[in-house]
Short mmCIF file of C-alpha atoms in Angstrom, two decimals:
data_model
loop_
_atom_site.label_atom_id
_atom_site.label_comp_id
_atom_site.label_asym_id
_atom_site.label_seq_id
_atom_site.Cartn_x
_atom_site.Cartn_y
_atom_site.Cartn_z
CA MET B 1 -35.06 3.97 8.29
CA ASP B 2 -34.98 6.70 5.65
CA ARG B 3 -36.03 5.44 2.22
CA TYR B 4 -33.12 7.31 0.63
CA TYR B 5 -29.50 8.02 1.38
CA TRP B 6 -27.90 11.26 0.31
CA GLY B 7 -24.42 12.21 -0.82
CA VAL B 8 -22.79 15.55 -1.64
CA ASP B 9 -19.50 16.02 -3.47
CA LEU B 10 -18.13 19.38 -2.29
CA GLY B 11 -15.63 20.51 -4.91
CA GLY B 12 -13.77 23.71 -5.55
CA THR B 13 -15.89 24.65 -8.57
CA LYS B 14 -19.13 22.68 -8.15
CA ILE B 15 -21.23 21.03 -5.47
CA GLU B 16 -23.10 17.91 -6.56
CA CYS B 17 -25.84 16.04 -4.72
CA ALA B 18 -27.08 12.51 -5.40
CA VAL B 19 -30.05 10.86 -3.69
CA ILE B 20 -30.13 7.07 -3.87
CA GLU B 21 -33.04 4.76 -3.13
CA ARG B 22 -31.94 2.45 -0.35
CA SER B 23 -33.78 -0.70 -1.50
CA THR B 24 -32.41 -0.68 -5.06
CA ASP B 25 -29.22 1.44 -4.93
CA THR B 26 -30.77 3.49 -7.74
CA CYS B 27 -29.99 7.19 -8.06
CA VAL B 28 -33.32 9.06 -8.18
CA VAL B 29 -32.13 12.68 -8.00
CA ARG B 30 -28.84 14.20 -9.09
CA GLU B 31 -28.24 17.96 -9.15
CA ARG B 32 -25.29 20.34 -9.03
CA ILE B 33 -24.61 24.00 -8.29
CA ALA B 34 -21.55 26.25 -8.52
CA THR B 35 -19.45 26.38 -5.34
CA GLU B 36 -18.33 30.01 -5.77
CA SER B 37 -15.76 29.39 -3.05
CA ASP B 38 -14.09 32.76 -3.69
CA GLN B 39 -17.09 34.35 -1.94
CA GLY B 40 -16.17 32.75 1.36
CA TYR B 41 -17.21 30.09 3.83
CA ASP B 42 -20.72 31.34 4.59
CA HIS B 43 -21.51 31.54 0.89
CA ILE B 44 -20.41 27.91 0.43
CA LEU B 45 -22.80 26.90 3.23
CA ASN B 46 -25.57 28.91 1.52
CA GLN B 47 -24.93 27.11 -1.77
CA ILE B 48 -25.05 23.71 -0.08
CA GLU B 49 -28.30 24.60 1.67
CA THR B 50 -29.82 25.82 -1.60
CA LEU B 51 -28.88 22.56 -3.33
CA ILE B 52 -30.24 20.33 -0.56
CA ASN B 53 -33.49 22.32 -0.43
CA HIS B 54 -33.92 21.95 -4.19
CA CYS B 55 -33.38 18.18 -4.08
CA ALA B 56 -35.70 17.81 -1.08
CA GLU B 57 -38.44 19.66 -2.95
CA GLN B 58 -38.16 17.20 -5.84
CA LEU B 59 -38.48 14.22 -3.47
CA GLY B 60 -41.06 15.71 -1.17
CA GLN B 61 -38.99 14.90 1.93
CA ARG B 62 -35.85 16.06 3.65
CA PRO B 63 -32.81 13.92 4.47
CA GLN B 64 -32.15 12.43 7.89
CA ALA B 65 -28.43 12.03 7.14
CA ILE B 66 -26.07 13.28 4.42
CA GLY B 67 -22.57 12.15 3.51
CA PHE B 68 -20.16 14.80 2.26
CA GLY B 69 -17.03 14.26 0.22
CA THR B 70 -14.70 17.16 1.01
CA PRO B 71 -11.42 18.48 -0.43
CA GLY B 72 -9.69 18.00 2.93
CA THR B 73 -10.04 16.26 6.28
CA LEU B 74 -11.95 16.92 9.49
CA ASP B 75 -9.39 16.91 12.28
CA PRO B 76 -10.82 14.42 14.82
CA HIS B 77 -9.16 16.17 17.77
CA TYR B 78 -9.98 19.81 17.00
CA GLY B 79 -13.22 19.32 15.06
CA VAL B 80 -12.23 21.63 12.22
CA MET B 81 -11.25 21.14 8.59
CA LYS B 82 -7.61 20.89 7.54
CA ASN B 83 -5.60 20.38 4.34
CA CYS B 84 -8.38 21.78 2.11
CA ASN B 85 -7.42 23.24 -1.25
CA SER B 86 -10.67 25.21 -0.96
CA THR B 87 -8.95 27.25 1.72
CA ALA B 88 -12.13 28.94 2.99
CA LEU B 89 -13.00 25.62 4.66
CA ASN B 90 -9.78 25.30 6.67
CA GLY B 91 -10.18 25.83 10.40
CA LYS B 92 -13.99 25.62 10.17
CA PRO B 93 -16.28 23.16 12.02
CA LEU B 94 -17.93 22.16 8.75
CA ASP B 95 -19.89 19.17 10.05
CA LYS B 96 -21.40 21.10 12.96
CA ASP B 97 -22.28 24.10 10.79
CA LEU B 98 -23.92 21.89 8.17
CA THR B 99 -25.89 19.98 10.80
CA LYS B 100 -27.33 23.28 12.08
CA ARG B 101 -28.14 24.49 8.59
CA LEU B 102 -29.63 21.29 7.21
CA GLY B 103 -31.22 19.69 10.27
CA ALA B 104 -29.64 16.36 9.39
CA LYS B 105 -26.80 14.16 10.58
CA VAL B 106 -23.65 14.99 8.60
CA VAL B 107 -20.74 12.62 7.90
CA LEU B 108 -17.58 13.91 6.21
CA ALA B 109 -14.76 12.16 4.36
CA ASN B 110 -12.10 13.35 1.94
CA ASP B 111 -12.30 12.79 -1.79
CA ALA B 112 -9.93 9.80 -1.85
CA ASN B 113 -11.94 7.98 0.82
CA CYS B 114 -15.12 8.68 -1.15
CA PHE B 115 -13.48 7.33 -4.29
CA ALA B 116 -12.61 4.10 -2.47
CA LEU B 117 -16.10 3.79 -0.99
CA ALA B 118 -17.76 4.38 -4.35
CA GLU B 119 -15.72 1.73 -6.14
CA ALA B 120 -16.24 -0.70 -3.25
CA HIS B 121 -20.03 -0.27 -3.12
CA PHE B 122 -20.98 0.54 -6.70
CA GLY B 123 -17.95 0.18 -8.98
CA ALA B 124 -14.95 -1.90 -9.98
CA ALA B 125 -14.22 -3.56 -6.64
CA LYS B 126 -17.82 -4.69 -6.28
CA ARG B 127 -17.74 -6.00 -9.84
CA VAL B 128 -14.55 -8.06 -9.55
CA LYS B 129 -14.97 -9.19 -5.94
CA PRO B 130 -18.41 -8.41 -4.46
CA ASN B 131 -17.49 -9.70 -0.99
CA ALA B 132 -14.12 -7.95 -0.75
CA GLU B 133 -13.04 -7.43 2.87
CA VAL B 134 -10.44 -4.72 2.13
CA VAL B 135 -10.41 -2.30 -0.82
CA PHE B 136 -7.61 0.20 -1.39
CA GLY B 137 -8.60 3.05 -3.68
CA ILE B 138 -5.92 5.26 -5.23
CA ILE B 139 -6.22 8.58 -7.04
CA MET B 140 -3.03 9.11 -9.05
CA GLY B 141 -3.27 12.40 -10.89
CA THR B 142 -1.71 15.77 -10.17
CA GLY B 143 -1.12 14.37 -6.70
CA VAL B 144 -1.45 10.94 -5.09
CA GLY B 145 -4.22 10.20 -2.62
CA SER B 146 -5.84 7.03 -1.39
CA GLY B 147 -8.63 5.65 0.75
CA ILE B 148 -9.18 2.39 2.63
CA VAL B 149 -12.47 0.50 2.89
CA VAL B 150 -12.79 -2.38 5.36
CA ASN B 151 -16.00 -4.44 5.36
CA GLY B 152 -17.79 -1.69 3.48
CA LYS B 153 -16.76 1.12 5.85
CA GLY B 154 -14.12 3.81 5.36
CA LEU B 155 -11.06 3.68 7.60
CA TYR B 156 -10.02 7.12 8.91
CA GLY B 157 -7.63 6.58 11.79
CA CYS B 158 -6.59 8.36 14.97
CA HIS B 159 -5.54 11.56 13.17
CA GLY B 160 -8.03 11.32 10.31
CA ILE B 161 -5.22 10.66 7.82
CA ALA B 162 -5.58 6.91 7.12
CA GLY B 163 -4.73 6.31 3.48
CA GLU B 164 -2.19 9.13 3.09
CA TRP B 165 -0.10 6.81 0.96
CA GLY B 166 1.26 9.61 -1.22
CA HIS B 167 3.16 11.24 1.64
CA ASN B 168 5.44 8.39 2.58
CA VAL B 169 9.06 8.93 1.58
CA ILE B 170 9.98 6.55 -1.23
CA GLU B 171 13.06 8.33 -2.59
CA PRO B 172 15.29 9.76 0.15
CA ASN B 173 16.87 13.06 -0.91
CA GLY B 174 14.30 13.29 -3.71
CA ALA B 175 12.29 16.29 -4.86
CA PRO B 176 10.76 18.53 -2.18
CA CYS B 177 7.06 18.02 -1.50
CA TYR B 178 4.59 20.69 -0.43
CA CYS B 179 4.03 18.72 2.81
CA GLY B 180 7.56 19.62 3.94
CA GLN B 181 9.24 16.27 3.26
CA SER B 182 11.39 15.31 0.31
CA GLY B 183 10.98 12.29 -1.94
CA CYS B 184 7.35 11.57 -1.09
CA LEU B 185 5.68 9.01 -3.31
CA GLU B 186 3.53 11.86 -4.67
CA THR B 187 6.63 13.62 -6.01
CA VAL B 188 7.68 10.44 -7.86
CA ILE B 189 4.62 8.76 -9.42
CA SER B 190 2.09 11.59 -9.70
CA GLY B 191 1.48 13.07 -13.13
CA LYS B 192 3.54 16.11 -12.18
CA GLY B 193 6.33 13.89 -10.86
CA LEU B 194 6.50 11.89 -14.09
CA GLU B 195 6.50 15.06 -16.19
CA ARG B 196 9.30 16.52 -14.07
CA PHE B 197 11.44 13.38 -14.43
CA TYR B 198 11.05 13.44 -18.22
CA PHE B 199 11.99 17.11 -18.29
CA GLU B 200 15.09 16.44 -16.17
CA GLN B 201 16.20 13.79 -18.66
CA THR B 202 15.47 15.71 -21.87
CA GLY B 203 14.97 19.41 -21.15
CA LYS B 204 11.54 19.09 -22.84
CA ALA B 205 8.40 20.04 -20.95
CA LEU B 206 5.74 17.59 -22.13
CA SER B 207 2.36 16.56 -20.73
CA LEU B 208 1.89 13.06 -19.39
CA PRO B 209 -0.28 11.95 -22.36
CA GLU B 210 2.49 13.14 -24.70
CA ILE B 211 5.07 11.15 -22.74
CA VAL B 212 2.90 8.02 -22.87
CA GLU B 213 2.49 8.45 -26.63
CA LEU B 214 6.26 8.81 -27.09
CA ALA B 215 6.86 5.69 -25.01
CA ALA B 216 4.65 3.77 -27.44
CA ASP B 217 6.87 5.13 -30.24
CA ASN B 218 9.96 3.74 -28.47
CA ASP B 219 11.31 7.03 -27.16
CA PRO B 220 13.92 5.80 -24.62
CA HIS B 221 13.43 8.69 -22.18
CA ALA B 222 9.65 8.25 -22.19
CA GLN B 223 10.04 4.52 -21.69
CA ALA B 224 12.44 5.15 -18.80
CA THR B 225 9.87 7.51 -17.25
CA LEU B 226 7.16 4.84 -17.31
CA ALA B 227 9.57 2.13 -16.14
CA ARG B 228 10.48 4.31 -13.16
CA MET B 229 6.77 4.79 -12.44
CA SER B 230 6.16 1.04 -12.43
CA HIS B 231 9.22 0.39 -10.26
CA TYR B 232 8.25 2.81 -7.51
CA PHE B 233 4.58 1.89 -7.73
CA GLY B 234 5.60 -1.72 -7.16
CA ILE B 235 7.60 -0.91 -4.03
CA ALA B 236 4.88 1.31 -2.56
CA ALA B 237 2.01 -1.04 -3.46
CA ALA B 238 3.87 -4.00 -1.92
CA GLN B 239 4.11 -2.07 1.35
CA ILE B 240 0.34 -1.58 1.33
CA ILE B 241 -0.28 -5.24 0.51
CA ASN B 242 2.09 -6.35 3.27
CA VAL B 243 0.23 -4.22 5.81
CA LEU B 244 -3.43 -4.29 4.66
CA ASP B 245 -3.54 -7.27 2.28
CA PRO B 246 -6.37 -5.76 0.19
CA ASP B 247 -8.59 -7.90 -2.03
CA VAL B 248 -8.74 -5.16 -4.66
CA ILE B 249 -6.70 -2.07 -5.52
CA VAL B 250 -8.56 0.42 -7.74
CA ILE B 251 -6.49 3.13 -9.44
CA GLY B 252 -8.15 6.34 -10.60
CA GLY B 253 -6.77 9.63 -11.89
CA GLY B 254 -4.80 10.44 -15.03
CA VAL B 255 -1.86 8.17 -14.15
CA GLY B 256 -4.35 5.36 -13.53
CA ASN B 257 -5.23 5.46 -17.23
CA ILE B 258 -1.73 4.30 -18.26
CA ASP B 259 -1.95 0.69 -19.41
CA ALA B 260 1.72 0.02 -18.59
CA LEU B 261 0.92 0.45 -14.90
CA TYR B 262 -1.30 -2.64 -14.99
CA GLN B 263 0.84 -4.61 -17.45
CA HIS B 264 3.88 -4.42 -15.16
CA ALA B 265 2.18 -4.23 -11.74
CA LYS B 266 2.62 -7.87 -10.74
CA ALA B 267 6.28 -8.03 -11.76
CA ALA B 268 6.97 -4.72 -10.00
CA ILE B 269 5.22 -5.72 -6.76
CA LEU B 270 6.29 -9.34 -6.25
CA PRO B 271 9.99 -8.76 -5.45
CA HIS B 272 8.98 -6.58 -2.49
CA LEU B 273 6.10 -8.71 -1.23
CA PHE B 274 6.28 -10.87 1.89
CA ASN B 275 3.93 -13.34 0.26
CA GLY B 276 5.19 -15.59 -2.55
CA GLU B 277 2.23 -14.89 -4.84
CA LEU B 278 -0.01 -11.94 -5.67
CA ASN B 279 -3.76 -12.48 -5.65
CA THR B 280 -4.79 -8.86 -5.07
CA GLN B 281 -6.69 -7.62 -8.12
CA ILE B 282 -5.44 -4.29 -9.50
CA VAL B 283 -8.05 -2.62 -11.69
CA LYS B 284 -9.20 0.60 -13.29
CA PRO B 285 -12.28 2.31 -11.80
CA ASP B 286 -15.79 2.02 -13.21
CA LEU B 287 -17.40 5.24 -12.01
CA GLY B 288 -15.24 8.08 -13.34
CA ASP B 289 -16.51 11.50 -12.25
CA SER B 290 -19.44 9.90 -10.41
CA ALA B 291 -17.20 8.38 -7.74
CA GLY B 292 -17.13 11.43 -5.47
CA VAL B 293 -20.85 11.86 -5.02
CA PHE B 294 -21.66 8.14 -4.84
CA GLY B 295 -18.87 7.61 -2.34
CA ALA B 296 -20.26 10.43 -0.23
CA ALA B 297 -23.66 8.74 -0.24
CA ALA B 298 -22.04 5.48 0.85
CA LEU B 299 -20.92 7.25 4.04
CA VAL B 300 -24.51 7.06 5.28
CA LYS B 301 -25.63 3.92 3.44
#
């Protein structure tokens, strides 16, 4: 078995690599390089190869397997990338092309799955419940994404879309979503959704941190915005708990920093829960910006 396991976080602006010693879970090399995605798909592959070569030189050995966190999903039926905001990747057989370039096994997962894996293996979920069977990791920021970890492994599903919690309709006849539906959870409890609701009530375009600050100062419209967030989060989280019954839910992203989300979570969830009590732990993440690259490494742990 390889002494190290490798992870790469492939982002729109930077590509980061972490190499972790298998026996201690200690990061021994961590480097990054600009993605320069505007220069096209082949250039992205060149940048990844350059980064891996540089890290391999530092270690004195090349990887046998590398996990990649990607800004989209590998379609399991067609073998090409889809739903990538780095659009040069869409329609490309990224795993096969990287395997040829790097001479290593390549495993891909989207950023939300990597977030969940990172917090399950190295972060908050491991801290609060080391033997957790099911971890549900949520990124609530500009959009809403999520990942599912079962017994330490990511769950991807038949279509590669397991964890697409944000694109379930929670508010029929609600705001249109880029996915083509209306009233998706993402349109309601994402940062953009909360800002839009406040604007609709007041005519004032404020950032989410400004709305949170006003809520603390007893602004009724800001308080209503956060109450609506908690209400819909409770309904949607109860659906996940009813289906997956996770041990831990970890919430990252800008919305995940709002204390009111945690203060009201239990009261918001319980009315919609099949079970009469709530033992699932709902926590903030530990890893911050490190989650992507560590989660990618966990793909080949």
